[in-house]
PDB file of C-alpha atoms in Angstrom:
ATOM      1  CA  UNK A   1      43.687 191.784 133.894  1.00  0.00           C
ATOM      2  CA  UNK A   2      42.308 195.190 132.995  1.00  0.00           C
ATOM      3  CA  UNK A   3      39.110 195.811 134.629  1.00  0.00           C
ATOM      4  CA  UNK A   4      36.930 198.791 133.176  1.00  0.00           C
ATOM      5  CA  UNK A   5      35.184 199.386 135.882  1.00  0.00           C
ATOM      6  CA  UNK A   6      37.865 199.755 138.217  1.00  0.00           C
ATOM      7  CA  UNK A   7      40.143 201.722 135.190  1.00  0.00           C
ATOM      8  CA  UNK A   8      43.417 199.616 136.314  1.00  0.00           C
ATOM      9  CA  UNK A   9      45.220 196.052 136.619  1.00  0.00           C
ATOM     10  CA  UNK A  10      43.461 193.511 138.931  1.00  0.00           C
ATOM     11  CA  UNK A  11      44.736 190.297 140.070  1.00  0.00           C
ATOM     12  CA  UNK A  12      42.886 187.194 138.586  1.00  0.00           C
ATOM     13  CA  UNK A  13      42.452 185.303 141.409  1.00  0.00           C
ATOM     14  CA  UNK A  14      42.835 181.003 141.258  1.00  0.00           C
ATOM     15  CA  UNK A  15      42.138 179.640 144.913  1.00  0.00           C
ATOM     16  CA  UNK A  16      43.698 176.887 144.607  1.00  0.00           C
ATOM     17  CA  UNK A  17      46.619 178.672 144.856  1.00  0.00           C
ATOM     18  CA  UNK A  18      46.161 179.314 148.251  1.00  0.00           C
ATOM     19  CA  UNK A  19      47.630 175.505 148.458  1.00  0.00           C
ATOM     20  CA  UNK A  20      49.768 175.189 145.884  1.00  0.00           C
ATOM     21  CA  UNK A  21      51.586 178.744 144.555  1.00  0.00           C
ATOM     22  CA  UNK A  22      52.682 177.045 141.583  1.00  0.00           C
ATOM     23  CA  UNK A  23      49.340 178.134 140.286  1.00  0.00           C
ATOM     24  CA  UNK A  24      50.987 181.548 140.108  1.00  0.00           C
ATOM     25  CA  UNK A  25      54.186 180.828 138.571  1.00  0.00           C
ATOM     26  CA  UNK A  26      53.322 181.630 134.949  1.00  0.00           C
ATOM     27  CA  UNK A  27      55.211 180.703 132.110  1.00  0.00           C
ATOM     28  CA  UNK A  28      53.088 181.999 129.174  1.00  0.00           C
ATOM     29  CA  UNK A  29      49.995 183.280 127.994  1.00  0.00           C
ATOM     30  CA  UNK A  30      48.095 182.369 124.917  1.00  0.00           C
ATOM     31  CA  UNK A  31      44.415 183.638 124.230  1.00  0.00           C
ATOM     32  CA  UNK A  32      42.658 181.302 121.436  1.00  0.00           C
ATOM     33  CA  UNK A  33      40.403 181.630 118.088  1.00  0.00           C
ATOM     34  CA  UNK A  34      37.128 182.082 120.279  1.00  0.00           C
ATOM     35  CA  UNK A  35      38.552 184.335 122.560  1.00  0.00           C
ATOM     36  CA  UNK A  36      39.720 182.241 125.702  1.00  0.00           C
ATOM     37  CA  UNK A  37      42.997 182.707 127.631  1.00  0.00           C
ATOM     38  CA  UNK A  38      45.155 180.236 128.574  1.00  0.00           C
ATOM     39  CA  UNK A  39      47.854 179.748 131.431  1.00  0.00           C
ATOM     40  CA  UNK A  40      51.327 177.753 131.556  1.00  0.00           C
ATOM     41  CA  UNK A  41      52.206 177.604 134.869  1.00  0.00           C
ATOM     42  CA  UNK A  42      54.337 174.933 137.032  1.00  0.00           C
ATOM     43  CA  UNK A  43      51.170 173.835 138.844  1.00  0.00           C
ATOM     44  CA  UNK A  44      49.502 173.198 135.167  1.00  0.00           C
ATOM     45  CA  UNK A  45      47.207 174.888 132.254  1.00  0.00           C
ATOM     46  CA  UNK A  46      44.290 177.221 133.843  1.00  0.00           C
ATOM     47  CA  UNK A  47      41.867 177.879 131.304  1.00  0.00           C
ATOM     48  CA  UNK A  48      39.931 181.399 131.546  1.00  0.00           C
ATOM     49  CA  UNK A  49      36.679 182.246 129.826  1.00  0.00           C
ATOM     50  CA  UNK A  50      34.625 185.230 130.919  1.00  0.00           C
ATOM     51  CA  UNK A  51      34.948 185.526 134.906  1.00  0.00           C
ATOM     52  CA  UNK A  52      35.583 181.302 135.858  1.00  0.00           C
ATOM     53  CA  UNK A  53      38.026 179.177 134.996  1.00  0.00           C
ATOM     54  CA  UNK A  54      39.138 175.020 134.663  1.00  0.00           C
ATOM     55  CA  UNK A  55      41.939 173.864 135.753  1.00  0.00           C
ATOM     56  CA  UNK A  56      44.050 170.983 133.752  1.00  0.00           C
ATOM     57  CA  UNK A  57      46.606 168.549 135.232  1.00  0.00           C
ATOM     58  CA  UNK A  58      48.923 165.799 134.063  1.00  0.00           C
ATOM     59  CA  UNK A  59      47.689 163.484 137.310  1.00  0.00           C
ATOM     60  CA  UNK A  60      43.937 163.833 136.140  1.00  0.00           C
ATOM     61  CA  UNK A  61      44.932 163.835 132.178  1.00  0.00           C
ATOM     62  CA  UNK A  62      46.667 161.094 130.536  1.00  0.00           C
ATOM     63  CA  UNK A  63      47.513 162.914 127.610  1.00  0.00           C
ATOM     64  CA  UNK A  64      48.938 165.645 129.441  1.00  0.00           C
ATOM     65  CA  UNK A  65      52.540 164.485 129.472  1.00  0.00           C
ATOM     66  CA  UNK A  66      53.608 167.478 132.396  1.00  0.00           C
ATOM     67  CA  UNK A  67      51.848 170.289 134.588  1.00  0.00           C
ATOM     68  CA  UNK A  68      54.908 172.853 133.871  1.00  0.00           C
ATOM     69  CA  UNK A  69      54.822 174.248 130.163  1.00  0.00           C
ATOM     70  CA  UNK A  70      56.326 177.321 128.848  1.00  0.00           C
ATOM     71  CA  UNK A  71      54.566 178.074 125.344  1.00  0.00           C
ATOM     72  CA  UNK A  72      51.176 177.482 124.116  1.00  0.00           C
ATOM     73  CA  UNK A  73      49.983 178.000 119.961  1.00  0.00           C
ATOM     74  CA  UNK A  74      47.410 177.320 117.877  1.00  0.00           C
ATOM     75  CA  UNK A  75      47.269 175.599 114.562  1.00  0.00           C
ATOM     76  CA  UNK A  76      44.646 176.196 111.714  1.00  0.00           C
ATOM     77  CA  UNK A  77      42.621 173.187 112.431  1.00  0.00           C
ATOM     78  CA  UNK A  78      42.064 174.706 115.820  1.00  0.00           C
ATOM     79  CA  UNK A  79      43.925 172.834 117.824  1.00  0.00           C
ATOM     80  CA  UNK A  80      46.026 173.949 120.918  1.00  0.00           C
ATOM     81  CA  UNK A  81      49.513 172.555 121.119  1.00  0.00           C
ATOM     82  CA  UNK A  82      51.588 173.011 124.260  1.00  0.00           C
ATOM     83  CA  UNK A  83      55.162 172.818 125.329  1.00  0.00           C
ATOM     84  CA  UNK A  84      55.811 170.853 128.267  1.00  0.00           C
ATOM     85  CA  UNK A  85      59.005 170.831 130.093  1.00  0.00           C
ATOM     86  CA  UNK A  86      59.268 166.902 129.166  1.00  0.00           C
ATOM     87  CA  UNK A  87      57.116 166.154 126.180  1.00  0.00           C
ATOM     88  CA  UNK A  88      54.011 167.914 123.953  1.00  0.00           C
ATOM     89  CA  UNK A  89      50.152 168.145 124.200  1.00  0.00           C
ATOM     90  CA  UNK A  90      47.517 168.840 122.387  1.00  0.00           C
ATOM     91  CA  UNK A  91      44.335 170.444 122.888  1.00  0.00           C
ATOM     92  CA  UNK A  92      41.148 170.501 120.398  1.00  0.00           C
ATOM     93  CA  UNK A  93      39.461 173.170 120.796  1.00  0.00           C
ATOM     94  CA  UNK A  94      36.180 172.092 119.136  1.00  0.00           C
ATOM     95  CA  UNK A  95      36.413 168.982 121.142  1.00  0.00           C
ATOM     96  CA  UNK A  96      37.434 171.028 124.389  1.00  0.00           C
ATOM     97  CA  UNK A  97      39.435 167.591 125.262  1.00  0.00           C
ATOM     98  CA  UNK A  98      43.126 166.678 125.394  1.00  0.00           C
ATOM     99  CA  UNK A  99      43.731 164.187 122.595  1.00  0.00           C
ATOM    100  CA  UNK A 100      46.697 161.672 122.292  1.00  0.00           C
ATOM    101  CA  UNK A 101      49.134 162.472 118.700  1.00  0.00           C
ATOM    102  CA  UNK A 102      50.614 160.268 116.605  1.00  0.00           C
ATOM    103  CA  UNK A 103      54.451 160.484 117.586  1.00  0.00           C
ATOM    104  CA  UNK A 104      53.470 161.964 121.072  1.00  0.00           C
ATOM    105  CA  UNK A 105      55.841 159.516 122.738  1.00  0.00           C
ATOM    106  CA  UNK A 106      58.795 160.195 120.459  1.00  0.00           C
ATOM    107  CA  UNK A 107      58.841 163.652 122.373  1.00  0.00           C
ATOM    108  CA  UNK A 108      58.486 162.642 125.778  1.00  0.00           C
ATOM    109  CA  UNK A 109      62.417 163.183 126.738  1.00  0.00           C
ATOM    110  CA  UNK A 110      62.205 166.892 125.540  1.00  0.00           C
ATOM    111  CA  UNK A 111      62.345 170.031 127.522  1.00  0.00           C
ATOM    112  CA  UNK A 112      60.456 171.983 125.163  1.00  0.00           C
ATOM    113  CA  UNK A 113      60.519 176.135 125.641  1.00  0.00           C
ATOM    114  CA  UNK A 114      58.658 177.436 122.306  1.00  0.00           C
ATOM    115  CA  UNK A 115      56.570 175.822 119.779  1.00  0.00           C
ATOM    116  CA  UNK A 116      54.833 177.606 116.345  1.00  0.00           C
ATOM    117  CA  UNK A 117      53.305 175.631 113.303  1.00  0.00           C
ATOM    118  CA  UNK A 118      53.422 175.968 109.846  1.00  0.00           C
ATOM    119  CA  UNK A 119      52.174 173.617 106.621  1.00  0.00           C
ATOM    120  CA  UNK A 120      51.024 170.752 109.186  1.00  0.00           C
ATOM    121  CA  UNK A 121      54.630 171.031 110.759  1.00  0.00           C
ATOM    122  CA  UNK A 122      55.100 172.237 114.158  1.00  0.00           C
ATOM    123  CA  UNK A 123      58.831 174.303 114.505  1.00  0.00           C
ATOM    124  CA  UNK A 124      59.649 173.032 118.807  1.00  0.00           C
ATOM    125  CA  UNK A 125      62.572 174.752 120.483  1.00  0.00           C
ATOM    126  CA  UNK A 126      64.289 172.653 123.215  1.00  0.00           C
ATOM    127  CA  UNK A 127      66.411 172.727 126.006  1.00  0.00           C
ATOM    128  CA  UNK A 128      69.524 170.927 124.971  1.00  0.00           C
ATOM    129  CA  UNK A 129      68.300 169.176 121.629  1.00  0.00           C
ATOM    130  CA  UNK A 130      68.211 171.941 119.226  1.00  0.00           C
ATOM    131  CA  UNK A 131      65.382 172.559 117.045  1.00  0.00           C
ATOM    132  CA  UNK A 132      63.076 170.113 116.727  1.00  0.00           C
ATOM    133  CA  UNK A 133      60.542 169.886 112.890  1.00  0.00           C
ATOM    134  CA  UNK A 134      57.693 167.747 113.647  1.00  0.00           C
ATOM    135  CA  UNK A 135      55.263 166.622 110.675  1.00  0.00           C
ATOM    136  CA  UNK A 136      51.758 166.121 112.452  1.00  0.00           C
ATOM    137  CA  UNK A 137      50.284 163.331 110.133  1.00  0.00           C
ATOM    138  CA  UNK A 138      53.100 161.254 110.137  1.00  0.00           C
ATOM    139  CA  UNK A 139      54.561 161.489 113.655  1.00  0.00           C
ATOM    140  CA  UNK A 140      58.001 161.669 112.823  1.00  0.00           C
ATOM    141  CA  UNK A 141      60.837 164.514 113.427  1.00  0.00           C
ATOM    142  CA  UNK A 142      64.063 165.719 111.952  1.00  0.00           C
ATOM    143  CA  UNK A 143      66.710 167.868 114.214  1.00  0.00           C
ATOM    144  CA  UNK A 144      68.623 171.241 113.577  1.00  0.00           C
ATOM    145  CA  UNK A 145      71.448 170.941 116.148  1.00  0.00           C
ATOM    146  CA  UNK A 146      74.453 172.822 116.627  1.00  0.00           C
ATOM    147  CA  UNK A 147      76.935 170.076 114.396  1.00  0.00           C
ATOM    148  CA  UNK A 148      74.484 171.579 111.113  1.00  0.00           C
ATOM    149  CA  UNK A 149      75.525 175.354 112.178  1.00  0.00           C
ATOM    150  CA  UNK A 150      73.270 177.108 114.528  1.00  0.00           C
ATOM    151  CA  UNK A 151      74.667 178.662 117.454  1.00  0.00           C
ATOM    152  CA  UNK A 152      73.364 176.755 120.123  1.00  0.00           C
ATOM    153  CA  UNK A 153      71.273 173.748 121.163  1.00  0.00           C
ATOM    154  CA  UNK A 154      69.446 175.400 124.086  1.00  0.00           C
ATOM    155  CA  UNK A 155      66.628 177.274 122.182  1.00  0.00           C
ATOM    156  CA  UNK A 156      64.570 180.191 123.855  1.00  0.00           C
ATOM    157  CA  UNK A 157      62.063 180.566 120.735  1.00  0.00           C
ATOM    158  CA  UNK A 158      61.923 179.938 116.952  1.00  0.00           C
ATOM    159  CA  UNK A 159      60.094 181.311 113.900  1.00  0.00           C
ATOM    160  CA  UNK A 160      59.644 180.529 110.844  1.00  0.00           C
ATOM    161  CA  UNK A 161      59.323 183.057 107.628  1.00  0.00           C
ATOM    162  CA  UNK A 162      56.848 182.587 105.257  1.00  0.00           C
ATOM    163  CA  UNK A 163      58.140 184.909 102.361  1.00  0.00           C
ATOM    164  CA  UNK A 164      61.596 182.594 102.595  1.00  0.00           C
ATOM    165  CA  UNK A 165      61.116 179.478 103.997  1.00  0.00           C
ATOM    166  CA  UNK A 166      64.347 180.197 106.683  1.00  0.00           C
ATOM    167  CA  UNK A 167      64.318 179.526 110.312  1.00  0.00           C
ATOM    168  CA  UNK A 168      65.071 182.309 112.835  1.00  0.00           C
ATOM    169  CA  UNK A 169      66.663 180.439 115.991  1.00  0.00           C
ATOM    170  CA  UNK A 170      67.003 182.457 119.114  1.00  0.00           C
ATOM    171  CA  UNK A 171      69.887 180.590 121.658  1.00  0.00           C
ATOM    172  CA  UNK A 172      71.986 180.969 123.958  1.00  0.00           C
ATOM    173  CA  UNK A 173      74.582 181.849 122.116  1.00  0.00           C
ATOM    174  CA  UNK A 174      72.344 184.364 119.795  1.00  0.00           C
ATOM    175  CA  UNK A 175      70.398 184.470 116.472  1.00  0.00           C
ATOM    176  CA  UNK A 176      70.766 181.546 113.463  1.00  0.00           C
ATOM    177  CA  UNK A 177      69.042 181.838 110.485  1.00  0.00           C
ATOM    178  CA  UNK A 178      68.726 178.662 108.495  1.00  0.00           C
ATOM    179  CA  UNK A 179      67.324 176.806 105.605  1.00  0.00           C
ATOM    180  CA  UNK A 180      66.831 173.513 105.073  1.00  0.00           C
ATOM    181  CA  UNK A 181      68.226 173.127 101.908  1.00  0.00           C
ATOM    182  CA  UNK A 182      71.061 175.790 101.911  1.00  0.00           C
ATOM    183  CA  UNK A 183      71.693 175.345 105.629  1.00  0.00           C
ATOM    184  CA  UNK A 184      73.070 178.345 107.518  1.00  0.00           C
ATOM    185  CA  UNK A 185      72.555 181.640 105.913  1.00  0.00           C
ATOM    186  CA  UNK A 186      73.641 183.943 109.082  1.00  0.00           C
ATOM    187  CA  UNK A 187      74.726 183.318 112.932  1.00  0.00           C
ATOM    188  CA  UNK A 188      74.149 186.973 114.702  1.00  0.00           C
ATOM    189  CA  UNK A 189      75.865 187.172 117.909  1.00  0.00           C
ATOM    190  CA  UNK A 190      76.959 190.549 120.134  1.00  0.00           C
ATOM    191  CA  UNK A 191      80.199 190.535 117.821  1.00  0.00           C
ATOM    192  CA  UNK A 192      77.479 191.685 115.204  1.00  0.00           C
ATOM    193  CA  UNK A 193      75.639 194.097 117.563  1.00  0.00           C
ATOM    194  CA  UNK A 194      73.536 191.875 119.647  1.00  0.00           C
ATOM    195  CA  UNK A 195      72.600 193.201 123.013  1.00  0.00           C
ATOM    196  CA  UNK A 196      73.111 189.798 124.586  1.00  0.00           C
ATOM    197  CA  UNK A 197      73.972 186.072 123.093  1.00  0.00           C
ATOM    198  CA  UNK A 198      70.872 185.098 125.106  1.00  0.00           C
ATOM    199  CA  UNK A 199      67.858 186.000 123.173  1.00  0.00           C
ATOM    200  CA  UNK A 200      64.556 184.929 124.645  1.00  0.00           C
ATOM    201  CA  UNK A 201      61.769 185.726 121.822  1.00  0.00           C
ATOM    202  CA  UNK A 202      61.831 186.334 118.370  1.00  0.00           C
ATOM    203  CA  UNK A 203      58.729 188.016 116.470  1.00  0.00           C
ATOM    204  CA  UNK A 204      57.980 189.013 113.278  1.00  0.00           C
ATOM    205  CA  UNK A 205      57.087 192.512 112.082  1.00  0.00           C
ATOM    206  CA  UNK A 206      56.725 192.888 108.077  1.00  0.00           C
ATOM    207  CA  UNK A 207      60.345 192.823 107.023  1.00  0.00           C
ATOM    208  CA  UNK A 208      61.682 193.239 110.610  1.00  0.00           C
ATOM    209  CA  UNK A 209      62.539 190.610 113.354  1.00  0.00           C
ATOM    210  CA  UNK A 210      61.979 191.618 117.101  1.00  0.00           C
ATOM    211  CA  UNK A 211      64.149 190.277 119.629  1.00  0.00           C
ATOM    212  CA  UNK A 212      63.983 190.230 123.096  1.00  0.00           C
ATOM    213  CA  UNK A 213      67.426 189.737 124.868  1.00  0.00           C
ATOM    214  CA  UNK A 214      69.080 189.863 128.686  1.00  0.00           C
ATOM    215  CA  UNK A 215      70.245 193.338 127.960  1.00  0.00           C
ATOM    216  CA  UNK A 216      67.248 194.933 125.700  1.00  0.00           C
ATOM    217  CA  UNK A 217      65.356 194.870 122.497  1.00  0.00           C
ATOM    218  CA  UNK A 218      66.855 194.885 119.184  1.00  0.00           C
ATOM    219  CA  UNK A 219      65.372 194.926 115.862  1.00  0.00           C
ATOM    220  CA  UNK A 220      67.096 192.439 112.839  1.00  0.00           C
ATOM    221  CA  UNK A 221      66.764 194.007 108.941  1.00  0.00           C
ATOM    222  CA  UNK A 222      65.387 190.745 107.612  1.00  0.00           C
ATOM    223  CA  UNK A 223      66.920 191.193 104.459  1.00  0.00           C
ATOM    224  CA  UNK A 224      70.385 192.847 105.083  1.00  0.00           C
ATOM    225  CA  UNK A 225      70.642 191.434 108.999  1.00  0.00           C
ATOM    226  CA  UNK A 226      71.677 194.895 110.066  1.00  0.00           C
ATOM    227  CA  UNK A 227      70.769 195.650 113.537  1.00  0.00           C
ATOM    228  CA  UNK A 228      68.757 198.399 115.663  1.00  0.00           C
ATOM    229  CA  UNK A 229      69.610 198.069 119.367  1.00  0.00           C
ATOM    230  CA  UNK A 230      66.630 199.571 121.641  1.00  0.00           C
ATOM    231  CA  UNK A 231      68.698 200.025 125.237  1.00  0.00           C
ATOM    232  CA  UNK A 232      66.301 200.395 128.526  1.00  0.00           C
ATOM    233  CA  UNK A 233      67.020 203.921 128.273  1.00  0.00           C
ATOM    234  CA  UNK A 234      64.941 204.408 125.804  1.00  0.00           C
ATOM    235  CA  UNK A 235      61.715 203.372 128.194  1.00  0.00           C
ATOM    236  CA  UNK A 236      61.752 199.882 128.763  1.00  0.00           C
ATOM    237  CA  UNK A 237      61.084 198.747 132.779  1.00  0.00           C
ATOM    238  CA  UNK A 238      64.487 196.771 132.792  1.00  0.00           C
ATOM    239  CA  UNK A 239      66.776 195.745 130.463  1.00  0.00           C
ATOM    240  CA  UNK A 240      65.755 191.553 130.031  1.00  0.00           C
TER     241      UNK A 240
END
């Protein structure tokens, strides 16, 4: 963290660490609506407010299906959802308790790397099982896998665009973009002027898409797909 009265980057300090260091493998960082970070590590979720912290694991929490998670996001009703690397939880915030879901156990065989929400739906990006759409109130969940067209079923991070309705699916094997109705309306791989097929993040920026790949940043036209490739040349520390 940045302190100001130091004027540089300080190490947050968890001693429990001391014992287990899987307190310090991170896997994402996510602050919240009032203002609160929270950690995915392999150890579990460390929550930070102001200079303490609580720690959360699966052995103490019921509902907390696994202590490593990659990807944590909010929903409008203020609840916290996070990926676990074999199943989902979720958080309420205004609660500040770990709840059980309807459908929670349908999604305890996933390996789940990214998750965002949208109209009471949550978009979940797995290892191995595609793209997952969830539908909260009801508990159940439809698939996009690689038979309906995408390039890949291991999934580093997905998004969804308002203005359109289509999917952007970043994957192993590079960039879908698909609709649910129309089903695939572009696979972008390096043939097409990707840095890498493996493309970690995807994030939105007005009629741009920002993608974060094993050999730099590139930036997708949203409406024509053309490409901007941003090499480590150009500043970045390394190039993934």
């Amino acid at each position: 963290y940045y302190s100001n009265k130091t004027k540089c980057f300080l190490k947050f300090h968890i001693k429990e660490a001391k014992n287990n260091p899987d307190w310090e493998r991170v896997r994402s960082l996510y602050t919240d609506s009032n203002g609160i970070i929270w950690v995915g590590t392999y150890a579990g979720i460390i929550q930070i407010k102001n200079d303490s912290y609580t720690l959360y694991e699966a052995k103490n929490t019921p509902e907390f299906p696994n202590n490593r998670n990659y990807s944590i996001h909010e929903d409008d009703k203020k609840q916290l959802w996070i990926a676990c690397w074999s199943g989902l939880a979720k958080f309420n915030i205004k609660k500040k308790c770990f709840e059980k879901f309807k459908g929670q156990e349908t999604l305890s065989n996933y390996y789940i790397r990214n998750i965002k929400s949208f109209n009471k739906k949550l978009i979940i990006a797995t290892e191995q099982n595609g793209v997952i759409i969830f539908d909260i109130l009801n508990g159940t969940h439809t698939k996009i896998k690689k038979t309906d067209g995408i390039l890949g079923n291991s999934i580093y991070s997905v998004h969804r665009d308002s203005e359109t309705g289509y999917y952007w699916v970043a994957s192993l094997g590079g960039v879908s973009i698909y609709d649910k109705e129309k089903g695939i309306i572009k696979n972008i791989t390096e043939k097409e002027g990707l840095p890498s097929h493996l493309v970690y993040g995807l994030i939105q920026n007005n009629n741009e898409i920002w993608i974060s790949t094993t050999k730099g940043i590139a930036i997708i036209d949203k409406n024509d797909f053309s490409i901007f490739s941003i090499s480590a040349k150009e500043g970045w520390q390394a190039t993934e």
